mmCIF file with all atom_site columns, C-alpha atoms in Angstrom:
data_model
loop_
_atom_site.group_PDB
_atom_site.id
_atom_site.type_symbol
_atom_site.label_atom_id
_atom_site.label_alt_id
_atom_site.label_comp_id
_atom_site.label_asym_id
_atom_site.label_entity_id
_atom_site.label_seq_id
_atom_site.pdbx_PDB_ins_code
_atom_site.Cartn_x
_atom_site.Cartn_y
_atom_site.Cartn_z
_atom_site.occupancy
_atom_site.B_iso_or_equiv
_atom_site.pdbx_formal_charge
_atom_site.auth_seq_id
_atom_site.auth_comp_id
_atom_site.auth_asym_id
_atom_site.auth_atom_id
_atom_site.pdbx_PDB_model_num
ATOM 1   C CA . GLU A 1 1   ? 103.509 113.895 116.635 1.00 53.00 ? 1   GLU A CA 1
ATOM 2   C CA . ALA A 1 2   ? 101.982 111.510 114.189 1.00 56.00 ? 2   ALA A CA 1
ATOM 3   C CA . ASP A 1 3   ? 98.275  111.580 114.413 1.00 90.00 ? 3   ASP A CA 1
ATOM 4   C CA . ILE A 1 4   ? 95.067  111.621 112.501 1.00 95.00 ? 4   ILE A CA 1
ATOM 5   C CA . TYR A 1 5   ? 92.874  114.776 112.410 1.00 96.00 ? 5   TYR A CA 1
ATOM 6   C CA . GLN A 1 6   ? 89.057  115.009 111.659 1.00 97.00 ? 6   GLN A CA 1
ATOM 7   C CA . THR A 1 7   ? 87.359  118.333 111.254 1.00 96.00 ? 7   THR A CA 1
ATOM 8   C CA . PRO A 1 8   ? 84.781  119.627 112.090 1.00 96.00 ? 8   PRO A CA 1
ATOM 9   C CA . ARG A 1 9   ? 84.352  117.979 115.510 1.00 95.00 ? 9   ARG A CA 1
ATOM 10  C CA . TYR A 1 10  ? 80.665  118.827 115.699 1.00 96.00 ? 10  TYR A CA 1
ATOM 11  C CA . LEU A 1 11  ? 78.544  119.864 112.737 1.00 97.00 ? 11  LEU A CA 1
ATOM 12  C CA . VAL A 1 12  ? 74.876  120.858 112.596 1.00 97.00 ? 12  VAL A CA 1
ATOM 13  C CA . ILE A 1 13  ? 73.493  121.436 109.103 1.00 97.00 ? 13  ILE A CA 1
ATOM 14  C CA . GLY A 1 14  ? 70.238  121.908 107.235 1.00 97.00 ? 14  GLY A CA 1
ATOM 15  C CA . THR A 1 15  ? 68.529  119.112 105.150 1.00 97.00 ? 15  THR A CA 1
ATOM 16  C CA . GLY A 1 16  ? 69.690  119.331 101.357 1.00 96.00 ? 16  GLY A CA 1
ATOM 17  C CA . LYS A 1 17  ? 73.105  120.864 102.212 1.00 96.00 ? 17  LYS A CA 1
ATOM 18  C CA . LYS A 1 18  ? 76.353  119.411 100.700 1.00 96.00 ? 18  LYS A CA 1
ATOM 19  C CA . ILE A 1 19  ? 78.961  118.654 103.432 1.00 96.00 ? 19  ILE A CA 1
ATOM 20  C CA . THR A 1 20  ? 82.434  117.369 103.528 1.00 97.00 ? 20  THR A CA 1
ATOM 21  C CA . LEU A 1 21  ? 84.130  115.842 106.461 1.00 98.00 ? 21  LEU A CA 1
ATOM 22  C CA . GLU A 1 22  ? 87.814  116.234 106.412 1.00 98.00 ? 22  GLU A CA 1
ATOM 23  C CA . CYS A 1 23  ? 90.210  113.460 107.591 1.00 98.00 ? 23  CYS A CA 1
ATOM 24  C CA . SER A 1 24  ? 94.161  113.749 107.379 1.00 97.00 ? 24  SER A CA 1
ATOM 25  C CA . GLN A 1 25  ? 96.763  111.673 108.889 1.00 96.00 ? 25  GLN A CA 1
ATOM 26  C CA . THR A 1 26  ? 100.512 112.369 109.330 1.00 92.00 ? 26  THR A CA 1
ATOM 27  C CA . MET A 1 27  ? 101.941 108.812 109.495 1.00 91.00 ? 27  MET A CA 1
ATOM 28  C CA . GLY A 1 28  ? 102.126 108.016 105.757 1.00 92.00 ? 28  GLY A CA 1
ATOM 29  C CA . HIS A 1 29  ? 99.655  105.086 106.287 1.00 93.00 ? 29  HIS A CA 1
ATOM 30  C CA . ASP A 1 30  ? 98.252  103.683 103.121 1.00 93.00 ? 30  ASP A CA 1
ATOM 31  C CA . LYS A 1 31  ? 95.190  102.146 104.368 1.00 93.00 ? 31  LYS A CA 1
ATOM 32  C CA . MET A 1 32  ? 92.310  104.427 105.556 1.00 96.00 ? 32  MET A CA 1
ATOM 33  C CA . TYR A 1 33  ? 88.728  103.880 106.661 1.00 96.00 ? 33  TYR A CA 1
ATOM 34  C CA . TRP A 1 34  ? 85.499  105.528 107.560 1.00 97.00 ? 34  TRP A CA 1
ATOM 35  C CA . TYR A 1 35  ? 83.246  104.141 109.996 1.00 96.00 ? 35  TYR A CA 1
ATOM 36  C CA . GLN A 1 36  ? 79.679  105.133 111.146 1.00 96.00 ? 36  GLN A CA 1
ATOM 37  C CA . GLN A 1 37  ? 78.648  104.949 114.709 1.00 96.00 ? 37  GLN A CA 1
ATOM 38  C CA . ASP A 1 38  ? 75.115  105.787 116.137 1.00 94.00 ? 38  ASP A CA 1
ATOM 39  C CA . PRO A 1 39  ? 75.026  106.709 119.888 1.00 88.00 ? 39  PRO A CA 1
ATOM 40  C CA . GLY A 1 40  ? 75.615  103.563 122.007 1.00 87.00 ? 40  GLY A CA 1
ATOM 41  C CA . MET A 1 41  ? 76.174  101.242 119.046 1.00 92.00 ? 41  MET A CA 1
ATOM 42  C CA . GLU A 1 42  ? 78.753  99.489  117.220 1.00 93.00 ? 42  GLU A CA 1
ATOM 43  C CA . LEU A 1 43  ? 80.936  100.859 114.379 1.00 95.00 ? 43  LEU A CA 1
ATOM 44  C CA . HIS A 1 44  ? 80.006  100.145 110.717 1.00 94.00 ? 44  HIS A CA 1
ATOM 45  C CA . LEU A 1 45  ? 82.634  100.451 107.937 1.00 94.00 ? 45  LEU A CA 1
ATOM 46  C CA . ILE A 1 46  ? 81.206  102.628 105.133 1.00 95.00 ? 46  ILE A CA 1
ATOM 47  C CA . HIS A 1 47  ? 84.329  103.324 103.047 1.00 96.00 ? 47  HIS A CA 1
ATOM 48  C CA . TYR A 1 48  ? 88.055  102.207 102.692 1.00 94.00 ? 48  TYR A CA 1
ATOM 49  C CA . SER A 1 49  ? 91.017  103.036 100.778 1.00 95.00 ? 49  SER A CA 1
ATOM 50  C CA . TYR A 1 50  ? 94.104  100.904 100.031 1.00 90.00 ? 50  TYR A CA 1
ATOM 51  C CA . GLY A 1 51  ? 96.195  104.000 98.816  1.00 92.00 ? 51  GLY A CA 1
ATOM 52  C CA . VAL A 1 52  ? 95.918  106.952 96.393  1.00 95.00 ? 52  VAL A CA 1
ATOM 53  C CA . ASN A 1 53  ? 93.215  106.685 93.791  1.00 95.00 ? 53  ASN A CA 1
ATOM 54  C CA . SER A 1 54  ? 91.922  103.483 95.574  1.00 94.00 ? 54  SER A CA 1
ATOM 55  C CA . THR A 1 55  ? 88.440  103.629 97.090  1.00 95.00 ? 55  THR A CA 1
ATOM 56  C CA . GLU A 1 56  ? 85.845  101.020 97.911  1.00 93.00 ? 56  GLU A CA 1
ATOM 57  C CA . LYS A 1 57  ? 82.571  100.693 99.762  1.00 92.00 ? 57  LYS A CA 1
ATOM 58  C CA . GLY A 1 58  ? 82.236  99.124  103.130 1.00 89.00 ? 58  GLY A CA 1
ATOM 59  C CA . ASP A 1 59  ? 79.938  96.875  104.682 1.00 84.00 ? 59  ASP A CA 1
ATOM 60  C CA . LEU A 1 60  ? 77.110  99.294  105.332 1.00 86.00 ? 60  LEU A CA 1
ATOM 61  C CA . SER A 1 61  ? 75.695  101.019 102.430 1.00 82.00 ? 61  SER A CA 1
ATOM 62  C CA . SER A 1 62  ? 76.049  104.770 102.654 1.00 85.00 ? 62  SER A CA 1
ATOM 63  C CA . GLU A 1 63  ? 75.012  107.687 100.356 1.00 90.00 ? 63  GLU A CA 1
ATOM 64  C CA . SER A 1 64  ? 78.368  109.405 101.197 1.00 94.00 ? 64  SER A CA 1
ATOM 65  C CA . THR A 1 65  ? 81.338  109.359 98.725  1.00 95.00 ? 65  THR A CA 1
ATOM 66  C CA . VAL A 1 66  ? 85.123  109.529 99.241  1.00 97.00 ? 66  VAL A CA 1
ATOM 67  C CA . SER A 1 67  ? 88.271  110.463 97.415  1.00 96.00 ? 67  SER A CA 1
ATOM 68  C CA . ARG A 1 68  ? 91.955  109.582 98.059  1.00 97.00 ? 68  ARG A CA 1
ATOM 69  C CA . ILE A 1 69  ? 93.916  112.055 95.895  1.00 97.00 ? 69  ILE A CA 1
ATOM 70  C CA . ARG A 1 70  ? 96.829  112.168 98.495  1.00 96.00 ? 70  ARG A CA 1
ATOM 71  C CA . THR A 1 71  ? 98.064  109.548 100.717 1.00 96.00 ? 71  THR A CA 1
ATOM 72  C CA . GLU A 1 72  ? 97.281  111.865 104.048 1.00 96.00 ? 72  GLU A CA 1
ATOM 73  C CA . HIS A 1 73  ? 93.877  113.087 102.927 1.00 97.00 ? 73  HIS A CA 1
ATOM 74  C CA . PHE A 1 74  ? 90.664  111.092 102.865 1.00 98.00 ? 74  PHE A CA 1
ATOM 75  C CA . PRO A 1 75  ? 87.498  113.203 102.764 1.00 98.00 ? 75  PRO A CA 1
ATOM 76  C CA . LEU A 1 76  ? 84.106  112.171 102.904 1.00 97.00 ? 76  LEU A CA 1
ATOM 77  C CA . THR A 1 77  ? 81.381  114.044 101.059 1.00 96.00 ? 77  THR A CA 1
ATOM 78  C CA . LEU A 1 78  ? 77.515  114.139 101.388 1.00 94.00 ? 78  LEU A CA 1
ATOM 79  C CA . GLU A 1 79  ? 75.830  115.655 98.439  1.00 94.00 ? 79  GLU A CA 1
ATOM 80  C CA . SER A 1 80  ? 72.524  116.283 100.084 1.00 95.00 ? 80  SER A CA 1
ATOM 81  C CA . ALA A 1 81  ? 72.345  115.792 103.801 1.00 95.00 ? 81  ALA A CA 1
ATOM 82  C CA . ARG A 1 82  ? 69.242  114.206 105.311 1.00 95.00 ? 82  ARG A CA 1
ATOM 83  C CA . PRO A 1 83  ? 68.098  113.703 109.018 1.00 96.00 ? 83  PRO A CA 1
ATOM 84  C CA . SER A 1 84  ? 68.972  109.858 108.568 1.00 94.00 ? 84  SER A CA 1
ATOM 85  C CA . HIS A 1 85  ? 72.659  110.822 108.121 1.00 95.00 ? 85  HIS A CA 1
ATOM 86  C CA . THR A 1 86  ? 72.739  112.060 111.682 1.00 96.00 ? 86  THR A CA 1
ATOM 87  C CA . SER A 1 87  ? 75.371  110.084 113.251 1.00 96.00 ? 87  SER A CA 1
ATOM 88  C CA . GLN A 1 88  ? 79.195  110.001 114.323 1.00 96.00 ? 88  GLN A CA 1
ATOM 89  C CA . TYR A 1 89  ? 81.744  109.538 111.608 1.00 97.00 ? 89  TYR A CA 1
ATOM 90  C CA . LEU A 1 90  ? 85.134  108.217 112.621 1.00 97.00 ? 90  LEU A CA 1
ATOM 91  C CA . CYS A 1 91  ? 88.055  108.148 110.346 1.00 97.00 ? 91  CYS A CA 1
ATOM 92  C CA . ALA A 1 92  ? 90.987  105.585 111.009 1.00 96.00 ? 92  ALA A CA 1
ATOM 93  C CA . SER A 1 93  ? 94.323  104.654 109.399 1.00 95.00 ? 93  SER A CA 1
ATOM 94  C CA . ARG A 1 94  ? 96.713  101.661 109.342 1.00 92.00 ? 94  ARG A CA 1
ATOM 95  C CA . GLY A 1 95  ? 100.196 101.259 107.844 1.00 84.00 ? 95  GLY A CA 1
ATOM 96  C CA . THR A 1 96  ? 101.490 98.473  105.654 1.00 78.00 ? 96  THR A CA 1
ATOM 97  C CA . GLY A 1 97  ? 102.881 95.694  107.819 1.00 75.00 ? 97  GLY A CA 1
ATOM 98  C CA . SER A 1 98  ? 101.294 97.251  110.966 1.00 76.00 ? 98  SER A CA 1
ATOM 99  C CA . TYR A 1 99  ? 98.626  95.625  112.926 1.00 81.00 ? 99  TYR A CA 1
ATOM 100 C CA . GLY A 1 100 ? 97.353  98.736  114.900 1.00 87.00 ? 100 GLY A CA 1
ATOM 101 C CA . TYR A 1 101 ? 94.769  101.276 113.963 1.00 91.00 ? 101 TYR A CA 1
ATOM 102 C CA . THR A 1 102 ? 94.849  104.836 114.751 1.00 93.00 ? 102 THR A CA 1
ATOM 103 C CA . PHE A 1 103 ? 91.454  106.605 114.906 1.00 95.00 ? 103 PHE A CA 1
ATOM 104 C CA . GLY A 1 104 ? 90.657  110.264 114.753 1.00 95.00 ? 104 GLY A CA 1
ATOM 105 C CA . SER A 1 105 ? 88.294  112.106 117.273 1.00 94.00 ? 105 SER A CA 1
ATOM 106 C CA . GLY A 1 106 ? 85.279  111.838 114.949 1.00 95.00 ? 106 GLY A CA 1
ATOM 107 C CA . THR A 1 107 ? 82.827  114.243 113.571 1.00 96.00 ? 107 THR A CA 1
ATOM 108 C CA . ARG A 1 108 ? 79.285  114.255 115.335 1.00 96.00 ? 108 ARG A CA 1
ATOM 109 C CA . LEU A 1 109 ? 76.831  115.187 112.470 1.00 97.00 ? 109 LEU A CA 1
ATOM 110 C CA . THR A 1 110 ? 73.360  116.448 113.063 1.00 97.00 ? 110 THR A CA 1
ATOM 111 C CA . VAL A 1 111 ? 71.149  117.016 110.060 1.00 97.00 ? 111 VAL A CA 1
ATOM 112 C CA . VAL A 1 112 ? 68.028  119.060 110.915 1.00 97.00 ? 112 VAL A CA 1
ATOM 113 C CA . GLY B 2 1   ? 78.610  87.120  107.410 1.00 85.00 ? 1   GLY B CA 1
ATOM 114 C CA . ILE B 2 2   ? 80.580  86.824  110.579 1.00 90.00 ? 2   ILE B CA 1
ATOM 115 C CA . GLN B 2 3   ? 78.925  87.560  113.948 1.00 94.00 ? 3   GLN B CA 1
ATOM 116 C CA . VAL B 2 4   ? 80.687  89.163  116.740 1.00 97.00 ? 4   VAL B CA 1
ATOM 117 C CA . GLU B 2 5   ? 79.250  89.094  120.236 1.00 98.00 ? 5   GLU B CA 1
ATOM 118 C CA . GLN B 2 6   ? 80.386  90.822  123.464 1.00 98.00 ? 6   GLN B CA 1
ATOM 119 C CA . SER B 2 7   ? 79.429  90.098  126.967 1.00 98.00 ? 7   SER B CA 1
ATOM 120 C CA . PRO B 2 8   ? 78.461  91.428  129.330 1.00 98.00 ? 8   PRO B CA 1
ATOM 121 C CA . PRO B 2 9   ? 76.879  94.539  127.663 1.00 97.00 ? 9   PRO B CA 1
ATOM 122 C CA . ASP B 2 10  ? 77.163  96.578  130.730 1.00 97.00 ? 10  ASP B CA 1
ATOM 123 C CA . LEU B 2 11  ? 79.422  96.276  133.663 1.00 97.00 ? 11  LEU B CA 1
ATOM 124 C CA . ILE B 2 12  ? 79.817  98.457  136.864 1.00 97.00 ? 12  ILE B CA 1
ATOM 125 C CA . LEU B 2 13  ? 82.726  98.048  139.142 1.00 96.00 ? 13  LEU B CA 1
ATOM 126 C CA . GLN B 2 14  ? 84.292  99.461  142.321 1.00 97.00 ? 14  GLN B CA 1
ATOM 127 C CA . GLU B 2 15  ? 87.573  101.044 141.808 1.00 97.00 ? 15  GLU B CA 1
ATOM 128 C CA . GLY B 2 16  ? 90.425  98.315  142.378 1.00 97.00 ? 16  GLY B CA 1
ATOM 129 C CA . ALA B 2 17  ? 88.175  95.379  141.195 1.00 98.00 ? 17  ALA B CA 1
ATOM 130 C CA . ASN B 2 18  ? 89.077  92.992  138.298 1.00 97.00 ? 18  ASN B CA 1
ATOM 131 C CA . SER B 2 19  ? 86.932  92.195  135.443 1.00 97.00 ? 19  SER B CA 1
ATOM 132 C CA . THR B 2 20  ? 86.798  89.828  132.360 1.00 98.00 ? 20  THR B CA 1
ATOM 133 C CA . LEU B 2 21  ? 85.122  90.819  129.064 1.00 98.00 ? 21  LEU B CA 1
ATOM 134 C CA . ARG B 2 22  ? 84.362  88.362  126.550 1.00 98.00 ? 22  ARG B CA 1
ATOM 135 C CA . CYS B 2 23  ? 84.119  88.383  122.637 1.00 98.00 ? 23  CYS B CA 1
ATOM 136 C CA . ASN B 2 24  ? 82.787  85.466  120.679 1.00 98.00 ? 24  ASN B CA 1
ATOM 137 C CA . PHE B 2 25  ? 82.980  85.161  116.994 1.00 97.00 ? 25  PHE B CA 1
ATOM 138 C CA . SER B 2 26  ? 81.267  82.826  114.541 1.00 95.00 ? 26  SER B CA 1
ATOM 139 C CA . ASP B 2 27  ? 84.063  81.990  112.057 1.00 93.00 ? 27  ASP B CA 1
ATOM 140 C CA . SER B 2 28  ? 87.764  81.770  111.677 1.00 91.00 ? 28  SER B CA 1
ATOM 141 C CA . VAL B 2 29  ? 89.451  85.284  111.711 1.00 91.00 ? 29  VAL B CA 1
ATOM 142 C CA . ASN B 2 30  ? 92.918  86.597  110.714 1.00 88.00 ? 30  ASN B CA 1
ATOM 143 C CA . ASN B 2 31  ? 92.691  89.719  112.825 1.00 91.00 ? 31  ASN B CA 1
ATOM 144 C CA . LEU B 2 32  ? 91.173  90.507  116.070 1.00 95.00 ? 32  LEU B CA 1
ATOM 145 C CA . GLN B 2 33  ? 91.716  93.907  117.855 1.00 95.00 ? 33  GLN B CA 1
ATOM 146 C CA . TRP B 2 34  ? 90.428  95.272  121.187 1.00 97.00 ? 34  TRP B CA 1
ATOM 147 C CA . PHE B 2 35  ? 89.525  98.924  121.453 1.00 97.00 ? 35  PHE B CA 1
ATOM 148 C CA . HIS B 2 36  ? 88.631  101.327 124.248 1.00 97.00 ? 36  HIS B CA 1
ATOM 149 C CA . GLN B 2 37  ? 86.304  104.113 123.500 1.00 96.00 ? 37  GLN B CA 1
ATOM 150 C CA . ASN B 2 38  ? 86.472  106.733 126.247 1.00 92.00 ? 38  ASN B CA 1
ATOM 151 C CA . PRO B 2 39  ? 83.580  108.935 127.202 1.00 89.00 ? 39  PRO B CA 1
ATOM 152 C CA . TRP B 2 40  ? 84.440  111.567 124.683 1.00 88.00 ? 40  TRP B CA 1
ATOM 153 C CA . GLY B 2 41  ? 84.246  109.171 121.947 1.00 90.00 ? 41  GLY B CA 1
ATOM 154 C CA . GLN B 2 42  ? 88.030  108.525 121.225 1.00 91.00 ? 42  GLN B CA 1
ATOM 155 C CA . LEU B 2 43  ? 88.901  105.029 120.114 1.00 94.00 ? 43  LEU B CA 1
ATOM 156 C CA . ILE B 2 44  ? 92.093  103.674 121.467 1.00 93.00 ? 44  ILE B CA 1
ATOM 157 C CA . ASN B 2 45  ? 93.623  100.342 119.911 1.00 94.00 ? 45  ASN B CA 1
ATOM 158 C CA . LEU B 2 46  ? 94.564  98.244  122.899 1.00 96.00 ? 46  LEU B CA 1
ATOM 159 C CA . PHE B 2 47  ? 95.635  94.864  121.401 1.00 95.00 ? 47  PHE B CA 1
ATOM 160 C CA . TYR B 2 48  ? 96.047  93.099  118.182 1.00 94.00 ? 48  TYR B CA 1
ATOM 161 C CA . ILE B 2 49  ? 95.587  89.496  119.149 1.00 95.00 ? 49  ILE B CA 1
ATOM 162 C CA . PRO B 2 50  ? 94.225  86.987  116.574 1.00 93.00 ? 50  PRO B CA 1
ATOM 163 C CA . SER B 2 51  ? 95.634  84.235  119.012 1.00 94.00 ? 51  SER B CA 1
ATOM 164 C CA . GLY B 2 52  ? 97.706  83.862  122.096 1.00 96.00 ? 52  GLY B CA 1
ATOM 165 C CA . THR B 2 53  ? 98.038  86.182  125.053 1.00 97.00 ? 53  THR B CA 1
ATOM 166 C CA . LYS B 2 54  ? 99.442  89.555  125.428 1.00 97.00 ? 54  LYS B CA 1
ATOM 167 C CA . GLN B 2 55  ? 99.732  91.710  128.473 1.00 97.00 ? 55  GLN B CA 1
ATOM 168 C CA . ASN B 2 56  ? 99.993  95.628  128.645 1.00 96.00 ? 56  ASN B CA 1
ATOM 169 C CA . GLY B 2 57  ? 100.299 96.987  132.159 1.00 97.00 ? 57  GLY B CA 1
ATOM 170 C CA . ARG B 2 58  ? 97.002  96.242  133.881 1.00 98.00 ? 58  ARG B CA 1
ATOM 171 C CA . LEU B 2 59  ? 95.341  95.053  130.742 1.00 98.00 ? 59  LEU B CA 1
ATOM 172 C CA . SER B 2 60  ? 95.841  91.559  129.235 1.00 98.00 ? 60  SER B CA 1
ATOM 173 C CA . ALA B 2 61  ? 94.091  89.592  126.351 1.00 98.00 ? 61  ALA B CA 1
ATOM 174 C CA . THR B 2 62  ? 93.742  86.038  125.340 1.00 98.00 ? 62  THR B CA 1
ATOM 175 C CA . THR B 2 63  ? 92.343  84.799  122.296 1.00 97.00 ? 63  THR B CA 1
ATOM 176 C CA . VAL B 2 64  ? 91.617  81.021  121.706 1.00 97.00 ? 64  VAL B CA 1
ATOM 177 C CA . ALA B 2 65  ? 91.176  80.912  117.909 1.00 94.00 ? 65  ALA B CA 1
ATOM 178 C CA . THR B 2 66  ? 90.280  77.297  117.827 1.00 95.00 ? 66  THR B CA 1
ATOM 179 C CA . GLU B 2 67  ? 87.236  77.985  120.071 1.00 97.00 ? 67  GLU B CA 1
ATOM 180 C CA . ARG B 2 68  ? 86.388  81.406  118.551 1.00 97.00 ? 68  ARG B CA 1
ATOM 181 C CA . TYR B 2 69  ? 86.548  83.605  121.640 1.00 98.00 ? 69  TYR B CA 1
ATOM 182 C CA . SER B 2 70  ? 88.783  86.268  123.008 1.00 98.00 ? 70  SER B CA 1
ATOM 183 C CA . LEU B 2 71  ? 88.989  87.618  126.635 1.00 98.00 ? 71  LEU B CA 1
ATOM 184 C CA . LEU B 2 72  ? 90.042  90.969  127.875 1.00 98.00 ? 72  LEU B CA 1
ATOM 185 C CA . TYR B 2 73  ? 91.182  91.164  131.561 1.00 98.00 ? 73  TYR B CA 1
ATOM 186 C CA . ILE B 2 74  ? 91.342  94.536  133.381 1.00 98.00 ? 74  ILE B CA 1
ATOM 187 C CA . SER B 2 75  ? 93.049  94.303  136.715 1.00 97.00 ? 75  SER B CA 1
ATOM 188 C CA . SER B 2 76  ? 92.926  96.996  139.609 1.00 97.00 ? 76  SER B CA 1
ATOM 189 C CA . SER B 2 77  ? 90.281  99.011  137.600 1.00 97.00 ? 77  SER B CA 1
ATOM 190 C CA . GLN B 2 78  ? 90.484  102.742 137.705 1.00 97.00 ? 78  GLN B CA 1
ATOM 191 C CA . THR B 2 79  ? 87.917  105.377 136.854 1.00 96.00 ? 79  THR B CA 1
ATOM 192 C CA . THR B 2 80  ? 89.871  106.110 133.824 1.00 96.00 ? 80  THR B CA 1
ATOM 193 C CA . ASP B 2 81  ? 89.178  102.631 132.455 1.00 97.00 ? 81  ASP B CA 1
ATOM 194 C CA . SER B 2 82  ? 85.467  103.769 132.049 1.00 97.00 ? 82  SER B CA 1
ATOM 195 C CA . GLY B 2 83  ? 84.053  103.722 128.659 1.00 96.00 ? 83  GLY B CA 1
ATOM 196 C CA . VAL B 2 84  ? 83.142  101.116 126.016 1.00 97.00 ? 84  VAL B CA 1
ATOM 197 C CA . TYR B 2 85  ? 85.235  98.225  125.080 1.00 98.00 ? 85  TYR B CA 1
ATOM 198 C CA . PHE B 2 86  ? 84.950  96.818  121.522 1.00 98.00 ? 86  PHE B CA 1
ATOM 199 C CA . CYS B 2 87  ? 86.179  93.692  120.028 1.00 97.00 ? 87  CYS B CA 1
ATOM 200 C CA . ALA B 2 88  ? 86.557  93.822  116.256 1.00 96.00 ? 88  ALA B CA 1
ATOM 201 C CA . VAL B 2 89  ? 87.522  91.061  113.863 1.00 95.00 ? 89  VAL B CA 1
ATOM 202 C CA . GLY B 2 90  ? 88.936  90.821  110.245 1.00 89.00 ? 90  GLY B CA 1
ATOM 203 C CA . VAL B 2 91  ? 88.445  87.813  107.908 1.00 78.00 ? 91  VAL B CA 1
ATOM 204 C CA . SER B 2 92  ? 89.748  89.423  104.577 1.00 72.00 ? 92  SER B CA 1
ATOM 205 C CA . ALA B 2 93  ? 92.341  87.322  102.630 1.00 61.00 ? 93  ALA B CA 1
ATOM 206 C CA . ARG B 2 94  ? 93.547  90.330  100.940 1.00 65.00 ? 94  ARG B CA 1
ATOM 207 C CA . ASN B 2 95  ? 94.709  91.922  104.195 1.00 68.00 ? 95  ASN B CA 1
ATOM 208 C CA . THR B 2 96  ? 92.393  94.919  103.462 1.00 75.00 ? 96  THR B CA 1
ATOM 209 C CA . GLY B 2 97  ? 92.383  95.579  107.366 1.00 81.00 ? 97  GLY B CA 1
ATOM 210 C CA . LYS B 2 98  ? 88.572  95.741  107.420 1.00 87.00 ? 98  LYS B CA 1
ATOM 211 C CA . LEU B 2 99  ? 87.104  95.175  110.755 1.00 91.00 ? 99  LEU B CA 1
ATOM 212 C CA . ILE B 2 100 ? 83.827  94.054  112.031 1.00 93.00 ? 100 ILE B CA 1
ATOM 213 C CA . PHE B 2 101 ? 82.857  95.430  115.459 1.00 96.00 ? 101 PHE B CA 1
ATOM 214 C CA . GLY B 2 102 ? 81.003  93.717  118.282 1.00 97.00 ? 102 GLY B CA 1
ATOM 215 C CA . GLN B 2 103 ? 78.279  95.713  120.136 1.00 97.00 ? 103 GLN B CA 1
ATOM 216 C CA . GLY B 2 104 ? 80.731  96.611  122.900 1.00 97.00 ? 104 GLY B CA 1
ATOM 217 C CA . THR B 2 105 ? 80.831  96.380  126.692 1.00 98.00 ? 105 THR B CA 1
ATOM 218 C CA . THR B 2 106 ? 80.125  99.614  128.598 1.00 97.00 ? 106 THR B CA 1
ATOM 219 C CA . LEU B 2 107 ? 82.225  99.638  131.819 1.00 97.00 ? 107 LEU B CA 1
ATOM 220 C CA . GLN B 2 108 ? 81.715  102.143 134.523 1.00 97.00 ? 108 GLN B CA 1
ATOM 221 C CA . VAL B 2 109 ? 84.185  102.284 137.266 1.00 97.00 ? 109 VAL B CA 1
ATOM 222 C CA . LYS B 2 110 ? 83.097  103.961 140.472 1.00 97.00 ? 110 LYS B CA 1
ATOM 223 C CA . PRO B 2 111 ? 85.510  105.657 142.947 1.00 95.00 ? 111 PRO B CA 1
#
């Protein structure tokens, strides 16, 4: 079954640690996105990619970085986590010529 | 940038009731989506509807692009309809697929 997978589902980590949030999709979609969502709030785009080796920053400034070396994989990295990074991170994808979006289940990150 | 406003912010219904959720946007858009986020945080794409009307079971949506609003109708609501409904719009001429989300309408359906 085609889907989009995010790991870990929950992560509690200490300040200053480096973390990578994983996102993989099996649909061959060229466009992928990372959104950040605080509890009870709207989603904000922090990164997106048109395809392999293409990444751009979104509308909300973020200290995270992303890479797109393979079509199916779009990991997000925080070099030094801080409490202000505590949030939910949602990954999504969309295929060329498609109007629909598929979202992963999200990673709930807590930095203590 | 474009503003997206949803109303009402919160809605409580008895099972079986109907409801209408509204999304206003401040500029022309080439992409408008409705999403449902369930209580476990999973987002499901309900409709792509930059203009016109679509129906899918008990849900339907209408967008009047010239007046910059969209409506989501839920008929015969069920407890599984509970969650947050988001409207999201896109304005990119490059078809990037970037979306700007509204603040959402939180719906609670009581049995």
